[in-house]
Amino acid sequence: KAVKLAWVHCDLSKKEGMRRSAEKVKKQYSKYDKIICVSRDVETGFRKIFGNDFDTAVLPNVIDEKEIIRKAAEPLYDYEGLPGQMNLLAVGRLTKQKNFEYLIRTCSQLRDDGYLFHLNILGEGSERNNLEEQIRKLELKSYITLRGFIKNPYPWMKYADIIVCSSKYEGSSTVVQEALILGKAVVTTLCTGMQELLGNSEYGMIVDDSDRGLFNGLKLFYKKV
């Protein structure tokens, strides 16, 4: 007799292959009493796929602000920046969803325009080999470092000038919420949940989906930080 709740953490309408398996997934969700979505955009995406057959509600993820601030105060030993360098940081699994190949292409454009920066990407995943090859081909090894999984990412976030999100879709980005807690500048693609967090670019910059969207956003922030 327990109430059964299902949490939805991403925009299912943008998830690869979801429409092909919608009927099968719908049967699974039908076993639950209520579907909890972590943002309004997630709820909208859910209804695009499954209609209004389910009882849904929006409930943002819980974030422990005090713990994030405490962990961010720990020392960062293994990274030294260069004078005048813009320190960029991206955090997430190395998967297609996070669209890091787009971010790497953006870094190539920044390098070609003469900007001094370094991008650290924290996370591990199936796309590592492809991303390493892209970095090699674009001759960006001195500009980008794949740091792998970092147990405590918060000192890295505190040290960064700009937190970058290049995702194709999210649910409600935990990384962006953590960046806001730490008072960091954010540049992000217009993916799920960002306008709920950042308004109309009031609390961070939301860029368009064009090939130069992130590039143009980062150039503007480079002049501010």
Short mmCIF file of C-alpha atoms in Angstrom, two decimals:
data_model
loop_
_atom_site.label_atom_id
_atom_site.label_comp_id
_atom_site.label_asym_id
_atom_site.label_seq_id
_atom_site.Cartn_x
_atom_site.Cartn_y
_atom_site.Cartn_z
CA LYS A 1 0.00 0.00 0.00
CA ALA A 2 3.04 2.29 -0.06
CA VAL A 3 2.82 5.35 -2.29
CA LYS A 4 5.16 4.84 -5.24
CA LEU A 5 6.98 7.88 -6.62
CA ALA A 6 9.16 8.09 -9.73
CA TRP A 7 11.70 10.91 -10.13
CA VAL A 8 12.50 12.26 -13.61
CA HIS A 9 15.87 14.01 -13.80
CA CYS A 10 16.13 14.92 -17.48
CA ASP A 11 14.06 16.13 -20.42
CA LEU A 12 12.88 12.79 -21.82
CA SER A 13 11.61 14.46 -25.01
CA LYS A 14 15.26 15.16 -25.92
CA LYS A 15 16.73 11.85 -24.77
CA GLU A 16 18.11 9.71 -27.60
CA GLY A 17 15.80 6.84 -28.58
CA MET A 18 13.06 7.71 -26.10
CA ARG A 19 10.30 8.12 -28.66
CA ARG A 20 11.03 4.67 -30.09
CA SER A 21 10.65 3.05 -26.66
CA ALA A 22 7.90 5.36 -25.35
CA GLU A 23 5.21 2.68 -25.05
CA LYS A 24 7.47 0.34 -23.10
CA VAL A 25 8.59 3.14 -20.78
CA LYS A 26 5.01 4.32 -20.34
CA LYS A 27 4.06 0.91 -18.96
CA GLN A 28 6.79 1.21 -16.37
CA TYR A 29 5.66 4.67 -15.26
CA SER A 30 2.08 3.42 -15.00
CA LYS A 31 3.15 1.41 -11.93
CA TYR A 32 3.75 4.64 -9.99
CA ASP A 33 1.26 6.84 -8.15
CA LYS A 34 2.99 10.12 -8.94
CA ILE A 35 5.76 11.34 -11.23
CA ILE A 36 8.11 13.93 -9.71
CA CYS A 37 9.94 16.20 -12.17
CA VAL A 38 12.96 18.24 -11.08
CA SER A 39 12.00 21.30 -13.17
CA ARG A 40 9.07 22.69 -15.11
CA ASP A 41 10.91 22.00 -18.37
CA VAL A 42 11.28 18.35 -17.37
CA GLU A 43 7.54 18.16 -16.69
CA THR A 44 6.80 19.72 -20.09
CA GLY A 45 9.13 17.23 -21.81
CA PHE A 46 7.52 14.33 -19.96
CA ARG A 47 4.06 15.38 -21.14
CA LYS A 48 5.31 15.74 -24.72
CA ILE A 49 6.16 12.05 -24.68
CA PHE A 50 3.42 10.59 -22.47
CA GLY A 51 0.60 13.12 -22.65
CA ASN A 52 -1.44 14.01 -19.58
CA ASP A 53 -2.12 10.45 -18.44
CA PHE A 54 0.08 10.76 -15.35
CA ASP A 55 -0.15 12.70 -12.11
CA THR A 56 2.98 14.90 -12.20
CA ALA A 57 4.48 17.48 -9.87
CA VAL A 58 7.59 19.67 -9.93
CA LEU A 59 10.02 19.38 -7.01
CA PRO A 60 13.57 20.81 -7.38
CA ASN A 61 16.53 18.79 -6.17
CA VAL A 62 17.70 19.46 -2.63
CA ILE A 63 21.07 21.23 -2.46
CA ASP A 64 23.15 21.37 0.75
CA GLU A 65 24.58 24.89 0.48
CA LYS A 66 26.59 24.79 3.72
CA GLU A 67 28.30 21.54 2.73
CA ILE A 68 29.21 22.89 -0.72
CA ILE A 69 30.73 26.04 0.79
CA ARG A 70 32.63 23.97 3.39
CA LYS A 71 34.07 21.61 0.76
CA ALA A 72 34.97 24.51 -1.54
CA ALA A 73 37.24 25.89 1.20
CA GLU A 74 39.55 22.85 0.99
CA PRO A 75 42.92 23.62 -0.69
CA LEU A 76 43.53 22.94 -4.37
CA TYR A 77 47.08 21.65 -4.80
CA ASP A 78 47.43 20.21 -8.29
CA TYR A 79 46.68 23.10 -10.62
CA GLU A 80 48.62 26.26 -11.36
CA GLY A 81 47.30 28.91 -13.71
CA LEU A 82 49.17 31.44 -15.80
CA PRO A 83 49.00 35.22 -15.20
CA GLY A 84 46.13 36.74 -17.15
CA GLN A 85 44.68 33.34 -17.96
CA MET A 86 40.92 32.78 -17.91
CA ASN A 87 40.16 29.60 -15.99
CA LEU A 88 37.21 27.69 -17.43
CA LEU A 89 35.63 24.67 -15.79
CA ALA A 90 33.12 22.08 -16.95
CA VAL A 91 31.85 19.25 -14.75
CA GLY A 92 29.95 16.16 -15.87
CA ARG A 93 30.03 12.66 -17.23
CA LEU A 94 31.92 12.32 -20.52
CA THR A 95 28.84 11.41 -22.57
CA LYS A 96 27.13 12.67 -25.73
CA GLN A 97 24.49 14.43 -23.63
CA LYS A 98 27.07 16.78 -22.09
CA ASN A 99 28.21 17.85 -25.60
CA PHE A 100 31.84 18.42 -24.62
CA GLU A 101 32.89 18.08 -28.27
CA TYR A 102 31.06 21.39 -28.85
CA LEU A 103 32.91 22.99 -25.94
CA ILE A 104 36.23 21.76 -27.30
CA ARG A 105 35.48 23.27 -30.73
CA THR A 106 34.63 26.52 -28.93
CA CYS A 107 38.03 26.44 -27.21
CA SER A 108 39.67 26.08 -30.62
CA GLN A 109 37.90 29.26 -31.74
CA LEU A 110 39.02 31.09 -28.58
CA ARG A 111 42.61 29.97 -29.11
CA ASP A 112 42.55 31.07 -32.75
CA ASP A 113 41.30 34.52 -31.66
CA GLY A 114 44.24 34.89 -29.27
CA TYR A 115 42.51 34.37 -25.91
CA LEU A 116 44.62 33.03 -23.05
CA PHE A 117 42.66 30.40 -21.09
CA HIS A 118 42.65 26.87 -19.74
CA LEU A 119 39.67 24.55 -19.58
CA ASN A 120 39.52 21.77 -16.99
CA ILE A 121 36.85 19.12 -17.48
CA LEU A 122 36.03 17.06 -14.38
CA GLY A 123 34.33 13.73 -15.00
CA GLU A 124 34.74 10.33 -16.56
CA GLY A 125 32.78 8.41 -19.17
CA SER A 126 32.48 6.58 -22.44
CA GLU A 127 33.45 9.56 -24.62
CA ARG A 128 36.94 10.01 -23.12
CA ASN A 129 38.84 8.49 -26.05
CA ASN A 130 36.89 10.51 -28.61
CA LEU A 131 37.41 13.73 -26.68
CA GLU A 132 41.13 13.06 -26.24
CA GLU A 133 41.42 12.49 -29.99
CA GLN A 134 39.56 15.71 -30.74
CA ILE A 135 41.85 17.64 -28.38
CA ARG A 136 44.89 16.11 -30.12
CA LYS A 137 43.66 16.92 -33.63
CA LEU A 138 42.85 20.51 -32.74
CA GLU A 139 46.23 20.89 -30.97
CA LEU A 140 44.62 21.96 -27.70
CA LYS A 141 46.59 19.86 -25.21
CA SER A 142 48.06 22.97 -23.58
CA TYR A 143 44.56 24.52 -23.33
CA ILE A 144 42.34 21.65 -22.13
CA THR A 145 42.83 18.99 -19.45
CA LEU A 146 40.50 16.05 -18.85
CA ARG A 147 40.92 15.60 -15.11
CA GLY A 148 38.79 12.46 -14.72
CA PHE A 149 36.60 11.84 -11.69
CA ILE A 150 37.29 14.26 -8.82
CA LYS A 151 35.74 13.32 -5.48
CA ASN A 152 35.51 16.94 -4.33
CA PRO A 153 34.97 19.25 -7.33
CA TYR A 154 34.14 22.33 -5.27
CA PRO A 155 37.66 23.78 -4.84
CA TRP A 156 37.97 23.57 -8.63
CA MET A 157 34.67 25.41 -8.98
CA LYS A 158 35.75 28.07 -6.48
CA TYR A 159 39.04 28.57 -8.36
CA ALA A 160 37.40 28.87 -11.80
CA ASP A 161 36.55 32.20 -13.38
CA ILE A 162 33.68 30.74 -15.42
CA ILE A 163 31.65 27.53 -15.10
CA VAL A 164 30.59 26.33 -18.56
CA CYS A 165 27.68 24.03 -19.40
CA SER A 166 27.53 22.80 -23.00
CA SER A 167 24.81 20.16 -22.52
CA LYS A 168 22.25 19.20 -25.16
CA TYR A 169 19.71 18.61 -22.39
CA GLU A 170 19.57 18.42 -18.61
CA GLY A 171 16.88 18.19 -15.95
CA SER A 172 17.89 20.94 -13.59
CA SER A 173 21.64 21.33 -13.68
CA THR A 174 23.16 20.57 -10.28
CA VAL A 175 26.50 22.00 -11.42
CA VAL A 176 24.94 25.34 -12.32
CA GLN A 177 23.10 25.48 -8.98
CA GLU A 178 26.37 24.77 -7.17
CA ALA A 179 28.14 27.44 -9.22
CA LEU A 180 25.52 29.99 -8.17
CA ILE A 181 25.93 29.03 -4.52
CA LEU A 182 29.68 29.71 -4.87
CA GLY A 183 29.05 33.03 -6.64
CA LYS A 184 30.62 31.95 -9.92
CA ALA A 185 29.95 33.27 -13.41
CA VAL A 186 28.02 30.79 -15.58
CA VAL A 187 27.81 30.46 -19.35
CA THR A 188 25.41 27.76 -20.54
CA THR A 189 23.55 26.51 -23.56
CA LEU A 190 19.78 26.90 -23.56
CA CYS A 191 19.12 23.41 -22.22
CA THR A 192 16.45 22.09 -19.89
CA GLY A 193 15.84 24.06 -16.70
CA MET A 194 18.34 26.88 -17.30
CA GLN A 195 15.80 29.68 -17.54
CA GLU A 196 14.28 28.53 -14.25
CA LEU A 197 17.71 28.88 -12.63
CA LEU A 198 19.11 31.92 -14.45
CA GLY A 199 16.05 33.84 -15.61
CA ASN A 200 16.50 35.76 -18.85
CA SER A 201 20.31 35.68 -18.42
CA GLU A 202 19.90 37.65 -15.18
CA TYR A 203 22.05 35.36 -13.01
CA GLY A 204 24.23 33.78 -15.70
CA MET A 205 24.51 33.87 -19.47
CA ILE A 206 22.31 31.57 -21.56
CA VAL A 207 23.55 31.33 -25.16
CA ASP A 208 21.81 30.14 -28.32
CA ASP A 209 22.35 26.81 -30.05
CA SER A 210 24.48 28.17 -32.91
CA ASP A 211 28.03 27.01 -33.60
CA ARG A 212 29.35 30.25 -32.09
CA GLY A 213 26.88 30.59 -29.20
CA LEU A 214 29.28 29.52 -26.46
CA PHE A 215 32.14 31.31 -28.18
CA ASN A 216 30.30 34.64 -28.19
CA GLY A 217 29.16 34.19 -24.59
CA LEU A 218 32.64 33.38 -23.31
CA LYS A 219 34.15 36.33 -25.17
CA LEU A 220 31.74 38.69 -23.42
CA PHE A 221 32.55 37.19 -20.01
CA TYR A 222 36.27 37.28 -20.73
CA LYS A 223 36.07 41.07 -20.74
CA LYS A 224 34.21 41.10 -17.41
CA VAL A 225 36.15 38.64 -15.20
#
